[in-house]
Amino acid sequence: METVLNSFSLNGNPISCERYGEGHINQTYLVVTDTGKRYIMQRLNQVVFKDPKGLMENVHAVTSFLANKYDDPRRSLHLVPTKDGASWLVDEEGHYWRVYDFVEDTVCLQKARSPEDFRNSASAFGDFQAALLDFPADSLTETIPNFHNTPSRYVQFKESLDKNPLSRAEEVKEEIEFILSREADASYLQSRLEGGVLPLRVTHNDTKLNNILFDAKSEDALCIIDLDTVMPGLVAYDFGDSIRFGASTGAEDEKDLSKVNFDMELYKVFADGFIKACPGLSAEEIRSLPYGAKIITLENALRFLMDYIDGDPYYQIAYPDHNLDRARTQIKLVSDMEDQFEEMKAVCEAYI
Ligand code: ADP
Ligand code: GN1
Ligand code: MG
């Protein structure tokens, strides 16, 4: 770790380096130096990201592009170069490391403190798409192929069920059945993408609330982080992932499902902020947003349950049934959304 730290061009000498944040994927550390300067250092998860070089090229291109767009440097992430002038480091074991300036005077929220926070996050993700409208999409590597191709996730899910390496499938029959019985619903977005009804844009693809930093004083959504999955995608993916995480009354891993409900008021607030901030949405794109919410939540249920069945190789877990708890909250939310789907559609339809 020390060798890694010393390879980056930091201001001062590191005095501490500790695990930080609540991400499920990368190993994130907060680094403090003797000048008081703080950094975020991350080791990429190479089980998840099979092309770490392509990923870092994306991140470098997107962060440079955004830094040029914004006058305020706190609005975008800044990579700290290595002493050799590279934008990332590959250590002797082949692990990829990067360092960002810590965006100071910000807070990262696991839950909106108020509907206003959620509206701000909607505008920020809408602005993010607007800022990337003229980004050369062809230059982006697809960091995880078929990331939000839900039908292909079903293919993987069934393979996991066949392998069932720890015999966990037997314990979660009800959850498996919930997911399998919704396979037909899950192809709505993919079929409209393939049919040319919905256009590809450059999307973030992982728009949960804890991938935004809010200004501690003004409480505005300041900086969009976690750019590992910025790729061509559908606007409904970004809308949907924000809703599944932020319009829930409970945490993603809440064990008491009576605390986990889909909050229609938060959905309305987000839809208003997002649709107004997203440039030039077509009627079909607006119509696809409620489907995005339901399908991305279902997709996350499937992914958490699949990881549980596979023996937890993908997401970081804090205890043995963590992925199962996560899958169950997502299933509860899908079920709530199904009950209120007509209203969810009507909310968006009003903007057409
Ligand atoms: P993961 O892909 O594992 O989710 P993230 O890139 O989202 O990793 O980082 C994990 C957490 O670290 C974030 O949720 C946030 O709290 C914090 N974080 C990441 N980058 C910064 C930064 N530049 N400044 C301040 N905090 C950051
Ligand atoms: C992961 O990296 P993080 O924690 O922001 C995952 C998302 C899931 C999310 C569920 C690259 O996001 O796709 O929706 O967990 N990221 C990747 O919380 O798989
Ligand atoms: Mg994250």
mmCIF file of C-alpha atoms and ligand atoms in Angstrom:
data_model
loop_
_atom_site.group_PDB
_atom_site.id
_atom_site.type_symbol
_atom_site.label_atom_id
_atom_site.label_comp_id
_atom_site.label_asym_id
_atom_site.label_seq_id
_atom_site.Cartn_x
_atom_site.Cartn_y
_atom_site.Cartn_z
ATOM 1 C CA MET A 1 0.000 0.000 0.000
ATOM 2 C CA GLU A 2 2.804 2.389 0.906
ATOM 3 C CA THR A 3 4.548 1.784 -2.419
ATOM 4 C CA VAL A 4 1.286 2.446 -4.213
ATOM 5 C CA LEU A 5 0.698 5.687 -2.302
ATOM 6 C CA ASN A 6 4.238 6.873 -2.895
ATOM 7 C CA SER A 7 3.815 6.391 -6.626
ATOM 8 C CA PHE A 8 1.221 9.174 -6.817
ATOM 9 C CA SER A 9 2.084 12.838 -6.964
ATOM 10 C CA LEU A 10 0.484 13.871 -3.666
ATOM 11 C CA ASN A 11 0.756 17.204 -1.913
ATOM 12 C CA GLY A 12 2.674 16.220 1.264
ATOM 13 C CA ASN A 13 3.471 12.863 2.808
ATOM 14 C CA PRO A 14 0.649 10.451 3.594
ATOM 15 C CA ILE A 15 -0.057 10.146 7.327
ATOM 16 C CA SER A 16 -3.163 7.951 7.137
ATOM 17 C CA CYS A 17 -4.960 5.686 4.698
ATOM 18 C CA GLU A 18 -8.230 4.077 5.760
ATOM 19 C CA ARG A 19 -11.139 2.267 4.121
ATOM 20 C CA TYR A 20 -13.867 4.717 3.256
ATOM 21 C CA GLY A 21 -17.431 4.992 1.970
ATOM 22 C CA GLU A 22 -20.251 2.572 1.235
ATOM 23 C CA GLY A 23 -19.580 1.507 -2.352
ATOM 24 C CA HIS A 24 -20.224 -2.166 -3.161
ATOM 25 C CA ILE A 25 -17.562 -2.565 -5.826
ATOM 26 C CA ASN A 26 -14.146 -0.928 -5.529
ATOM 27 C CA GLN A 27 -11.812 -0.773 -2.545
ATOM 28 C CA THR A 28 -11.960 2.875 -1.535
ATOM 29 C CA TYR A 29 -9.524 4.577 0.876
ATOM 30 C CA LEU A 30 -9.340 8.048 2.355
ATOM 31 C CA VAL A 31 -5.760 9.288 2.314
ATOM 32 C CA VAL A 32 -4.627 12.253 4.419
ATOM 33 C CA THR A 33 -1.204 13.892 4.085
ATOM 34 C CA ASP A 34 0.854 15.992 6.521
ATOM 35 C CA THR A 35 -0.214 19.163 4.694
ATOM 36 C CA GLY A 36 -3.846 18.362 5.537
ATOM 37 C CA LYS A 37 -4.690 17.535 1.934
ATOM 38 C CA ARG A 38 -7.160 14.640 1.456
ATOM 39 C CA TYR A 39 -7.501 12.177 -1.390
ATOM 40 C CA ILE A 40 -9.679 9.261 -2.411
ATOM 41 C CA MET A 41 -7.597 6.278 -3.497
ATOM 42 C CA GLN A 42 -9.289 3.294 -5.138
ATOM 43 C CA ARG A 43 -8.248 -0.176 -6.169
ATOM 44 C CA LEU A 44 -10.441 -1.251 -9.037
ATOM 45 C CA ASN A 45 -12.476 -4.399 -8.704
ATOM 46 C CA GLN A 46 -11.067 -6.515 -11.503
ATOM 47 C CA VAL A 47 -13.571 -9.320 -10.982
ATOM 48 C CA VAL A 48 -16.226 -6.819 -12.022
ATOM 49 C CA PHE A 49 -14.211 -4.782 -14.514
ATOM 50 C CA LYS A 50 -12.476 -7.121 -16.949
ATOM 51 C CA ASP A 51 -10.931 -4.288 -18.983
ATOM 52 C CA PRO A 52 -9.503 -1.959 -16.314
ATOM 53 C CA LYS A 53 -7.338 -0.112 -18.854
ATOM 54 C CA GLY A 54 -10.374 0.658 -21.037
ATOM 55 C CA LEU A 55 -12.250 1.724 -17.911
ATOM 56 C CA MET A 56 -9.500 4.119 -16.825
ATOM 57 C CA GLU A 57 -9.287 5.555 -20.333
ATOM 58 C CA ASN A 58 -13.042 6.256 -20.118
ATOM 59 C CA VAL A 59 -12.721 7.838 -16.675
ATOM 60 C CA HIS A 60 -9.798 9.965 -17.814
ATOM 61 C CA ALA A 61 -11.663 11.130 -20.917
ATOM 62 C CA VAL A 62 -14.927 11.876 -19.087
ATOM 63 C CA THR A 63 -13.313 13.678 -16.125
ATOM 64 C CA SER A 64 -11.158 15.833 -18.453
ATOM 65 C CA PHE A 65 -14.179 16.631 -20.623
ATOM 66 C CA LEU A 66 -16.300 17.658 -17.621
ATOM 67 C CA ALA A 67 -13.486 19.662 -16.015
ATOM 68 C CA ASN A 68 -13.348 21.731 -19.222
ATOM 69 C CA LYS A 69 -17.103 22.340 -19.112
ATOM 70 C CA TYR A 70 -17.424 23.498 -15.522
ATOM 71 C CA ASP A 71 -15.900 26.696 -14.122
ATOM 72 C CA ASP A 72 -16.147 25.335 -10.584
ATOM 73 C CA PRO A 73 -13.502 22.574 -10.122
ATOM 74 C CA ARG A 74 -15.591 20.993 -7.328
ATOM 75 C CA ARG A 75 -18.256 19.981 -9.846
ATOM 76 C CA SER A 76 -16.161 17.238 -11.438
ATOM 77 C CA LEU A 77 -13.717 14.554 -10.318
ATOM 78 C CA HIS A 78 -9.983 15.156 -10.813
ATOM 79 C CA LEU A 79 -7.514 12.332 -11.197
ATOM 80 C CA VAL A 80 -4.198 12.825 -9.446
ATOM 81 C CA PRO A 81 -1.328 11.699 -11.702
ATOM 82 C CA THR A 82 1.433 9.318 -10.703
ATOM 83 C CA LYS A 83 4.954 10.663 -10.340
ATOM 84 C CA ASP A 84 5.544 9.328 -13.863
ATOM 85 C CA GLY A 85 2.680 11.446 -15.189
ATOM 86 C CA ALA A 86 0.255 8.554 -15.740
ATOM 87 C CA SER A 87 -3.437 8.820 -14.790
ATOM 88 C CA TRP A 88 -3.461 5.485 -12.970
ATOM 89 C CA LEU A 89 -1.072 2.906 -11.567
ATOM 90 C CA VAL A 90 -0.734 -0.807 -12.214
ATOM 91 C CA ASP A 91 1.075 -2.428 -9.281
ATOM 92 C CA GLU A 92 3.391 -5.437 -9.431
ATOM 93 C CA GLU A 93 0.482 -7.826 -9.024
ATOM 94 C CA GLY A 94 -1.436 -6.236 -11.889
ATOM 95 C CA HIS A 95 -3.925 -4.351 -9.677
ATOM 96 C CA TYR A 96 -5.183 -1.020 -11.000
ATOM 97 C CA TRP A 97 -5.132 1.994 -8.659
ATOM 98 C CA ARG A 98 -6.287 5.579 -9.060
ATOM 99 C CA VAL A 99 -6.360 8.657 -6.861
ATOM 100 C CA TYR A 100 -8.882 11.506 -6.945
ATOM 101 C CA ASP A 101 -8.760 14.837 -5.172
ATOM 102 C CA PHE A 102 -11.170 14.595 -2.259
ATOM 103 C CA VAL A 103 -14.067 16.936 -2.985
ATOM 104 C CA GLU A 104 -14.073 18.930 0.261
ATOM 105 C CA ASP A 105 -17.049 20.382 2.119
ATOM 106 C CA THR A 106 -19.431 17.836 0.697
ATOM 107 C CA VAL A 107 -21.662 15.120 2.085
ATOM 108 C CA CYS A 108 -22.519 11.771 0.563
ATOM 109 C CA LEU A 109 -26.066 10.676 1.428
ATOM 110 C CA GLN A 110 -27.394 7.145 1.801
ATOM 111 C CA LYS A 111 -30.924 8.578 1.978
ATOM 112 C CA ALA A 112 -32.353 11.945 0.960
ATOM 113 C CA ARG A 113 -32.710 14.237 3.994
ATOM 114 C CA SER A 114 -35.679 15.928 2.321
ATOM 115 C CA PRO A 115 -37.615 15.758 -0.963
ATOM 116 C CA GLU A 116 -35.527 18.781 -1.987
ATOM 117 C CA ASP A 117 -32.337 16.658 -1.841
ATOM 118 C CA PHE A 118 -33.935 14.140 -4.141
ATOM 119 C CA ARG A 119 -35.078 16.837 -6.560
ATOM 120 C CA ASN A 120 -31.526 18.241 -6.550
ATOM 121 C CA SER A 121 -30.138 14.815 -7.344
ATOM 122 C CA ALA A 122 -32.594 14.507 -10.248
ATOM 123 C CA SER A 123 -31.458 17.824 -11.701
ATOM 124 C CA ALA A 124 -27.818 16.859 -11.220
ATOM 125 C CA PHE A 125 -28.213 13.569 -13.103
ATOM 126 C CA GLY A 126 -30.189 15.379 -15.816
ATOM 127 C CA ASP A 127 -27.439 18.014 -16.062
ATOM 128 C CA PHE A 128 -24.862 15.238 -16.254
ATOM 129 C CA GLN A 129 -26.555 13.881 -19.389
ATOM 130 C CA ALA A 130 -26.784 17.386 -20.815
ATOM 131 C CA ALA A 131 -23.081 17.992 -20.183
ATOM 132 C CA LEU A 132 -22.178 14.770 -22.017
ATOM 133 C CA LEU A 133 -24.432 15.376 -25.043
ATOM 134 C CA ASP A 134 -21.464 16.369 -27.208
ATOM 135 C CA PHE A 135 -19.096 13.788 -25.708
ATOM 136 C CA PRO A 136 -17.825 11.412 -28.417
ATOM 137 C CA ALA A 137 -19.787 8.314 -27.400
ATOM 138 C CA ASP A 138 -17.922 6.095 -29.890
ATOM 139 C CA SER A 139 -14.699 6.615 -27.964
ATOM 140 C CA LEU A 140 -16.114 4.951 -24.831
ATOM 141 C CA THR A 141 -15.267 1.361 -23.988
ATOM 142 C CA GLU A 142 -18.249 -0.653 -22.786
ATOM 143 C CA THR A 143 -16.828 -1.315 -19.313
ATOM 144 C CA ILE A 144 -19.376 -4.035 -18.558
ATOM 145 C CA PRO A 145 -20.973 -5.363 -21.743
ATOM 146 C CA ASN A 146 -24.763 -5.734 -21.524
ATOM 147 C CA PHE A 147 -24.751 -4.003 -18.133
ATOM 148 C CA HIS A 148 -28.446 -3.099 -18.247
ATOM 149 C CA ASN A 149 -29.507 -5.667 -20.817
ATOM 150 C CA THR A 150 -32.032 -7.250 -18.475
ATOM 151 C CA PRO A 151 -32.924 -10.204 -20.751
ATOM 152 C CA SER A 152 -29.256 -11.188 -20.853
ATOM 153 C CA ARG A 153 -29.184 -10.930 -17.044
ATOM 154 C CA TYR A 154 -31.972 -13.536 -17.045
ATOM 155 C CA VAL A 155 -29.776 -15.865 -19.098
ATOM 156 C CA GLN A 156 -26.981 -15.496 -16.508
ATOM 157 C CA PHE A 157 -29.476 -15.960 -13.666
ATOM 158 C CA LYS A 158 -30.685 -19.277 -15.076
ATOM 159 C CA GLU A 159 -27.086 -20.455 -15.499
ATOM 160 C CA SER A 160 -26.487 -19.680 -11.826
ATOM 161 C CA LEU A 161 -29.609 -21.595 -10.860
ATOM 162 C CA ASP A 162 -28.335 -24.595 -12.826
ATOM 163 C CA LYS A 163 -24.925 -24.475 -11.154
ATOM 164 C CA ASN A 164 -26.283 -23.619 -7.696
ATOM 165 C CA PRO A 165 -22.790 -24.160 -6.205
ATOM 166 C CA LEU A 166 -23.727 -23.817 -2.512
ATOM 167 C CA SER A 167 -27.225 -25.287 -2.772
ATOM 168 C CA ARG A 168 -28.599 -21.922 -1.724
ATOM 169 C CA ALA A 169 -31.288 -21.951 -4.435
ATOM 170 C CA GLU A 170 -33.378 -24.381 -2.381
ATOM 171 C CA GLU A 171 -33.662 -21.805 0.427
ATOM 172 C CA VAL A 172 -34.870 -18.969 -1.770
ATOM 173 C CA LYS A 173 -37.454 -20.615 -4.002
ATOM 174 C CA GLU A 174 -40.025 -17.875 -3.465
ATOM 175 C CA GLU A 175 -37.605 -15.108 -4.464
ATOM 176 C CA ILE A 176 -36.459 -17.091 -7.521
ATOM 177 C CA GLU A 177 -40.060 -17.614 -8.569
ATOM 178 C CA PHE A 178 -40.798 -13.884 -8.195
ATOM 179 C CA ILE A 179 -37.979 -13.045 -10.566
ATOM 180 C CA LEU A 180 -38.568 -15.811 -13.110
ATOM 181 C CA SER A 181 -42.266 -15.004 -13.384
ATOM 182 C CA ARG A 182 -41.463 -11.461 -14.513
ATOM 183 C CA GLU A 183 -39.112 -12.321 -17.352
ATOM 184 C CA ALA A 184 -41.532 -11.158 -20.043
ATOM 185 C CA ASP A 185 -41.887 -7.696 -18.423
ATOM 186 C CA ALA A 186 -38.123 -7.332 -18.254
ATOM 187 C CA SER A 187 -37.573 -7.003 -21.997
ATOM 188 C CA TYR A 188 -39.551 -3.763 -22.492
ATOM 189 C CA LEU A 189 -36.508 -1.472 -22.635
ATOM 190 C CA GLN A 190 -34.192 -3.819 -24.510
ATOM 191 C CA SER A 191 -36.741 -4.540 -27.228
ATOM 192 C CA ARG A 192 -37.422 -0.814 -27.737
ATOM 193 C CA LEU A 193 -33.702 -0.153 -27.893
ATOM 194 C CA GLU A 194 -33.218 -2.894 -30.488
ATOM 195 C CA GLY A 195 -36.282 -1.689 -32.407
ATOM 196 C CA GLY A 196 -34.852 1.840 -32.660
ATOM 197 C CA VAL A 197 -37.716 3.340 -30.612
ATOM 198 C CA LEU A 198 -35.402 4.456 -27.792
ATOM 199 C CA PRO A 199 -32.072 6.154 -28.560
ATOM 200 C CA LEU A 200 -28.714 5.539 -26.921
ATOM 201 C CA ARG A 201 -27.236 8.460 -25.008
ATOM 202 C CA VAL A 202 -24.133 8.682 -22.842
ATOM 203 C CA THR A 203 -25.531 7.672 -19.473
ATOM 204 C CA HIS A 204 -24.087 7.160 -16.001
ATOM 205 C CA ASN A 205 -25.757 3.792 -15.395
ATOM 206 C CA ASP A 206 -25.247 3.725 -11.616
ATOM 207 C CA THR A 207 -27.228 6.719 -10.435
ATOM 208 C CA LYS A 208 -27.829 5.911 -6.812
ATOM 209 C CA LEU A 209 -27.897 8.773 -4.383
ATOM 210 C CA ASN A 210 -24.549 7.852 -2.835
ATOM 211 C CA ASN A 211 -22.896 8.455 -6.199
ATOM 212 C CA ILE A 212 -23.454 12.208 -5.794
ATOM 213 C CA LEU A 213 -21.640 14.579 -3.478
ATOM 214 C CA PHE A 214 -23.818 17.375 -2.045
ATOM 215 C CA ASP A 215 -22.369 20.731 -1.091
ATOM 216 C CA ALA A 216 -22.310 20.800 2.727
ATOM 217 C CA LYS A 217 -23.333 24.467 2.915
ATOM 218 C CA SER A 218 -25.717 25.126 0.037
ATOM 219 C CA GLU A 219 -27.026 21.496 0.082
ATOM 220 C CA ASP A 220 -26.959 21.498 -3.744
ATOM 221 C CA ALA A 221 -26.046 18.296 -5.579
ATOM 222 C CA LEU A 222 -22.547 19.286 -6.579
ATOM 223 C CA CYS A 223 -20.519 16.497 -8.107
ATOM 224 C CA ILE A 224 -21.460 13.233 -9.794
ATOM 225 C CA ILE A 225 -18.998 10.488 -8.868
ATOM 226 C CA ASP A 226 -18.465 6.785 -9.603
ATOM 227 C CA LEU A 227 -17.945 7.147 -13.339
ATOM 228 C CA ASP A 228 -16.912 3.511 -13.892
ATOM 229 C CA THR A 229 -20.073 2.655 -15.792
ATOM 230 C CA VAL A 230 -20.416 5.780 -17.940
ATOM 231 C CA MET A 231 -21.306 4.183 -21.283
ATOM 232 C CA PRO A 232 -23.904 4.479 -24.006
ATOM 233 C CA GLY A 233 -27.251 3.606 -22.436
ATOM 234 C CA LEU A 234 -30.899 4.523 -22.118
ATOM 235 C CA VAL A 235 -32.138 7.507 -20.177
ATOM 236 C CA ALA A 236 -34.555 5.127 -18.422
ATOM 237 C CA TYR A 237 -31.615 3.285 -16.835
ATOM 238 C CA ASP A 238 -30.465 6.427 -15.015
ATOM 239 C CA PHE A 239 -33.974 7.429 -14.042
ATOM 240 C CA GLY A 240 -34.751 3.887 -12.893
ATOM 241 C CA ASP A 241 -31.677 3.333 -10.767
ATOM 242 C CA SER A 242 -32.170 6.634 -8.945
ATOM 243 C CA ILE A 243 -35.771 5.718 -8.193
ATOM 244 C CA ARG A 244 -35.058 2.198 -6.933
ATOM 245 C CA PHE A 245 -32.521 3.510 -4.428
ATOM 246 C CA GLY A 246 -33.842 6.955 -3.538
ATOM 247 C CA ALA A 247 -37.636 6.557 -3.689
ATOM 248 C CA SER A 248 -37.556 3.725 -1.169
ATOM 249 C CA THR A 249 -38.472 4.456 2.446
ATOM 250 C CA GLY A 250 -35.896 1.920 3.639
ATOM 251 C CA ALA A 251 -32.227 1.171 3.141
ATOM 252 C CA GLU A 252 -31.179 -1.139 0.301
ATOM 253 C CA ASP A 253 -30.319 -3.814 2.858
ATOM 254 C CA GLU A 254 -33.129 -3.241 5.389
ATOM 255 C CA LYS A 255 -34.122 -6.554 7.001
ATOM 256 C CA ASP A 256 -37.527 -5.357 8.166
ATOM 257 C CA LEU A 257 -39.492 -5.232 4.933
ATOM 258 C CA SER A 258 -42.374 -3.366 6.583
ATOM 259 C CA LYS A 259 -40.019 -0.369 6.487
ATOM 260 C CA VAL A 260 -39.401 -0.717 2.760
ATOM 261 C CA ASN A 261 -42.029 0.969 0.628
ATOM 262 C CA PHE A 262 -42.045 2.709 -2.701
ATOM 263 C CA ASP A 263 -42.648 6.416 -2.072
ATOM 264 C CA MET A 264 -44.847 7.913 -4.786
ATOM 265 C CA GLU A 265 -44.230 11.486 -3.620
ATOM 266 C CA LEU A 266 -40.477 11.069 -3.990
ATOM 267 C CA TYR A 267 -41.043 9.494 -7.401
ATOM 268 C CA LYS A 268 -43.036 12.546 -8.493
ATOM 269 C CA VAL A 269 -40.412 14.958 -7.209
ATOM 270 C CA PHE A 270 -37.645 13.071 -8.992
ATOM 271 C CA ALA A 271 -39.584 12.775 -12.247
ATOM 272 C CA ASP A 272 -40.225 16.510 -12.284
ATOM 273 C CA GLY A 273 -36.583 17.425 -11.641
ATOM 274 C CA PHE A 274 -35.182 14.855 -14.048
ATOM 275 C CA ILE A 275 -37.513 15.430 -17.003
ATOM 276 C CA LYS A 276 -37.031 19.200 -16.759
ATOM 277 C CA ALA A 277 -33.247 18.888 -16.588
ATOM 278 C CA CYS A 278 -32.814 16.243 -19.311
ATOM 279 C CA PRO A 279 -32.386 17.816 -22.689
ATOM 280 C CA GLY A 280 -34.765 17.002 -25.551
ATOM 281 C CA LEU A 281 -36.418 13.812 -24.292
ATOM 282 C CA SER A 282 -38.733 12.241 -26.857
ATOM 283 C CA ALA A 283 -42.264 11.192 -25.922
ATOM 284 C CA GLU A 284 -41.161 7.537 -26.050
ATOM 285 C CA GLU A 285 -38.247 8.247 -23.733
ATOM 286 C CA ILE A 286 -40.522 9.947 -21.198
ATOM 287 C CA ARG A 287 -42.954 7.048 -21.530
ATOM 288 C CA SER A 288 -40.090 4.598 -20.836
ATOM 289 C CA LEU A 289 -39.145 6.148 -17.462
ATOM 290 C CA PRO A 290 -41.612 4.291 -15.210
ATOM 291 C CA TYR A 291 -40.608 1.050 -16.961
ATOM 292 C CA GLY A 292 -36.995 1.979 -16.199
ATOM 293 C CA ALA A 293 -37.849 2.278 -12.504
ATOM 294 C CA LYS A 294 -39.554 -1.109 -12.374
ATOM 295 C CA ILE A 295 -37.109 -2.987 -14.611
ATOM 296 C CA ILE A 296 -33.917 -1.652 -13.039
ATOM 297 C CA THR A 297 -35.288 -2.529 -9.590
ATOM 298 C CA LEU A 298 -36.153 -6.024 -10.833
ATOM 299 C CA GLU A 299 -32.700 -6.278 -12.424
ATOM 300 C CA ASN A 300 -31.071 -5.375 -9.111
ATOM 301 C CA ALA A 301 -33.203 -7.967 -7.315
ATOM 302 C CA LEU A 302 -32.001 -10.547 -9.835
ATOM 303 C CA ARG A 303 -28.345 -9.464 -9.551
ATOM 304 C CA PHE A 304 -28.317 -9.521 -5.734
ATOM 305 C CA LEU A 305 -30.070 -12.887 -5.627
ATOM 306 C CA MET A 306 -27.766 -14.308 -8.287
ATOM 307 C CA ASP A 307 -24.723 -13.150 -6.317
ATOM 308 C CA TYR A 308 -26.163 -14.816 -3.209
ATOM 309 C CA ILE A 309 -26.685 -18.071 -5.111
ATOM 310 C CA ASP A 310 -23.202 -17.857 -6.648
ATOM 311 C CA GLY A 311 -21.584 -17.446 -3.210
ATOM 312 C CA ASP A 312 -21.179 -13.642 -3.246
ATOM 313 C CA PRO A 313 -18.338 -13.204 -5.748
ATOM 314 C CA TYR A 314 -19.490 -9.790 -7.037
ATOM 315 C CA TYR A 315 -20.773 -7.394 -4.359
ATOM 316 C CA GLN A 316 -18.942 -6.624 -1.150
ATOM 317 C CA ILE A 317 -20.897 -8.057 1.776
ATOM 318 C CA ALA A 318 -20.732 -7.338 5.508
ATOM 319 C CA TYR A 319 -22.417 -10.598 6.643
ATOM 320 C CA PRO A 320 -23.397 -13.933 5.016
ATOM 321 C CA ASP A 321 -26.988 -13.130 3.957
ATOM 322 C CA HIS A 322 -26.327 -9.544 2.960
ATOM 323 C CA ASN A 323 -27.063 -10.076 -0.737
ATOM 324 C CA LEU A 324 -30.251 -11.952 0.117
ATOM 325 C CA ASP A 325 -31.456 -9.054 2.288
ATOM 326 C CA ARG A 326 -30.671 -6.690 -0.571
ATOM 327 C CA ALA A 327 -32.555 -8.875 -3.059
ATOM 328 C CA ARG A 328 -35.596 -8.941 -0.769
ATOM 329 C CA THR A 329 -35.839 -5.146 -0.500
ATOM 330 C CA GLN A 330 -35.700 -4.866 -4.264
ATOM 331 C CA ILE A 331 -38.427 -7.514 -4.636
ATOM 332 C CA LYS A 332 -40.612 -5.597 -2.170
ATOM 333 C CA LEU A 333 -40.118 -2.403 -4.177
ATOM 334 C CA VAL A 334 -40.955 -4.099 -7.494
ATOM 335 C CA SER A 335 -44.104 -5.432 -5.941
ATOM 336 C CA ASP A 336 -45.086 -1.942 -4.681
ATOM 337 C CA MET A 337 -44.354 -0.447 -8.101
ATOM 338 C CA GLU A 338 -46.526 -3.056 -9.780
ATOM 339 C CA ASP A 339 -49.420 -2.066 -7.514
ATOM 340 C CA GLN A 340 -48.971 1.606 -8.397
ATOM 341 C CA PHE A 341 -47.807 1.291 -11.974
ATOM 342 C CA GLU A 342 -50.775 3.047 -13.570
ATOM 343 C CA GLU A 343 -50.121 6.111 -11.440
ATOM 344 C CA MET A 344 -46.371 5.958 -12.129
ATOM 345 C CA LYS A 345 -47.115 6.010 -15.855
ATOM 346 C CA ALA A 346 -49.609 8.860 -15.525
ATOM 347 C CA VAL A 347 -47.079 11.001 -13.656
ATOM 348 C CA CYS A 348 -44.652 10.820 -16.582
ATOM 349 C CA GLU A 349 -47.319 10.986 -19.281
ATOM 350 C CA ALA A 350 -48.271 14.458 -17.979
ATOM 351 C CA TYR A 351 -44.926 15.797 -19.295
ATOM 352 C CA ILE A 352 -45.528 14.692 -22.906
HETATM 353 P P1 ADP B 1 -17.896 2.180 -5.687
HETATM 354 O O1 ADP B 1 -17.765 1.968 -7.164
HETATM 355 O O2 ADP B 1 -17.312 1.073 -4.908
HETATM 356 O O3 ADP B 1 -19.306 2.516 -5.321
HETATM 357 P P2 ADP B 1 -17.315 5.046 -5.473
HETATM 358 O O4 ADP B 1 -16.457 5.632 -6.555
HETATM 359 O O5 ADP B 1 -18.756 5.309 -5.533
HETATM 360 O O6 ADP B 1 -16.999 3.474 -5.348
HETATM 361 O O7 ADP B 1 -16.735 5.577 -4.073
HETATM 362 C C1 ADP B 1 -17.215 5.092 -2.831
HETATM 363 C C2 ADP B 1 -17.527 6.249 -1.898
HETATM 364 O O8 ADP B 1 -16.348 7.067 -1.694
HETATM 365 C C3 ADP B 1 -18.575 7.239 -2.412
HETATM 366 O O9 ADP B 1 -19.886 6.796 -2.177
HETATM 367 C C4 ADP B 1 -18.217 8.513 -1.655
HETATM 368 O O10 ADP B 1 -18.682 8.460 -0.335
HETATM 369 C C5 ADP B 1 -16.694 8.448 -1.576
HETATM 370 N N1 ADP B 1 -16.003 9.213 -2.658
HETATM 371 C C6 ADP B 1 -15.627 8.749 -3.868
HETATM 372 N N2 ADP B 1 -14.956 9.681 -4.572
HETATM 373 C C7 ADP B 1 -14.897 10.793 -3.783
HETATM 374 C C8 ADP B 1 -14.276 12.097 -3.924
HETATM 375 N N3 ADP B 1 -13.590 12.441 -5.008
HETATM 376 N N4 ADP B 1 -14.409 12.983 -2.884
HETATM 377 C C9 ADP B 1 -15.097 12.634 -1.757
HETATM 378 N N5 ADP B 1 -15.663 11.427 -1.560
HETATM 379 C C10 ADP B 1 -15.567 10.504 -2.546
HETATM 380 C C1 GN1 B 2 -23.017 -1.219 -7.406
HETATM 381 O O1 GN1 B 2 -20.495 0.720 -7.205
HETATM 382 P P1 GN1 B 2 -21.782 0.997 -6.534
HETATM 383 O O2 GN1 B 2 -21.862 0.513 -5.133
HETATM 384 O O3 GN1 B 2 -22.099 2.476 -6.689
HETATM 385 C C2 GN1 B 2 -23.241 -1.708 -8.830
HETATM 386 C C3 GN1 B 2 -24.567 -1.170 -9.357
HETATM 387 C C4 GN1 B 2 -25.703 -1.635 -8.453
HETATM 388 C C5 GN1 B 2 -25.403 -1.151 -7.047
HETATM 389 C C6 GN1 B 2 -26.435 -1.635 -6.080
HETATM 390 C C7 GN1 B 2 -20.434 -1.616 -11.341
HETATM 391 O O4 GN1 B 2 -22.899 0.191 -7.394
HETATM 392 O O5 GN1 B 2 -24.796 -1.650 -10.673
HETATM 393 O O6 GN1 B 2 -26.929 -1.131 -8.909
HETATM 394 O O7 GN1 B 2 -24.109 -1.600 -6.594
HETATM 395 N N1 GN1 B 2 -22.139 -1.282 -9.692
HETATM 396 C C8 GN1 B 2 -21.576 -2.134 -10.565
HETATM 397 O O8 GN1 B 2 -26.337 -0.885 -4.926
HETATM 398 O O9 GN1 B 2 -21.974 -3.293 -10.712
HETATM 399 MG MG MG B 3 -20.511 4.135 -5.794
#
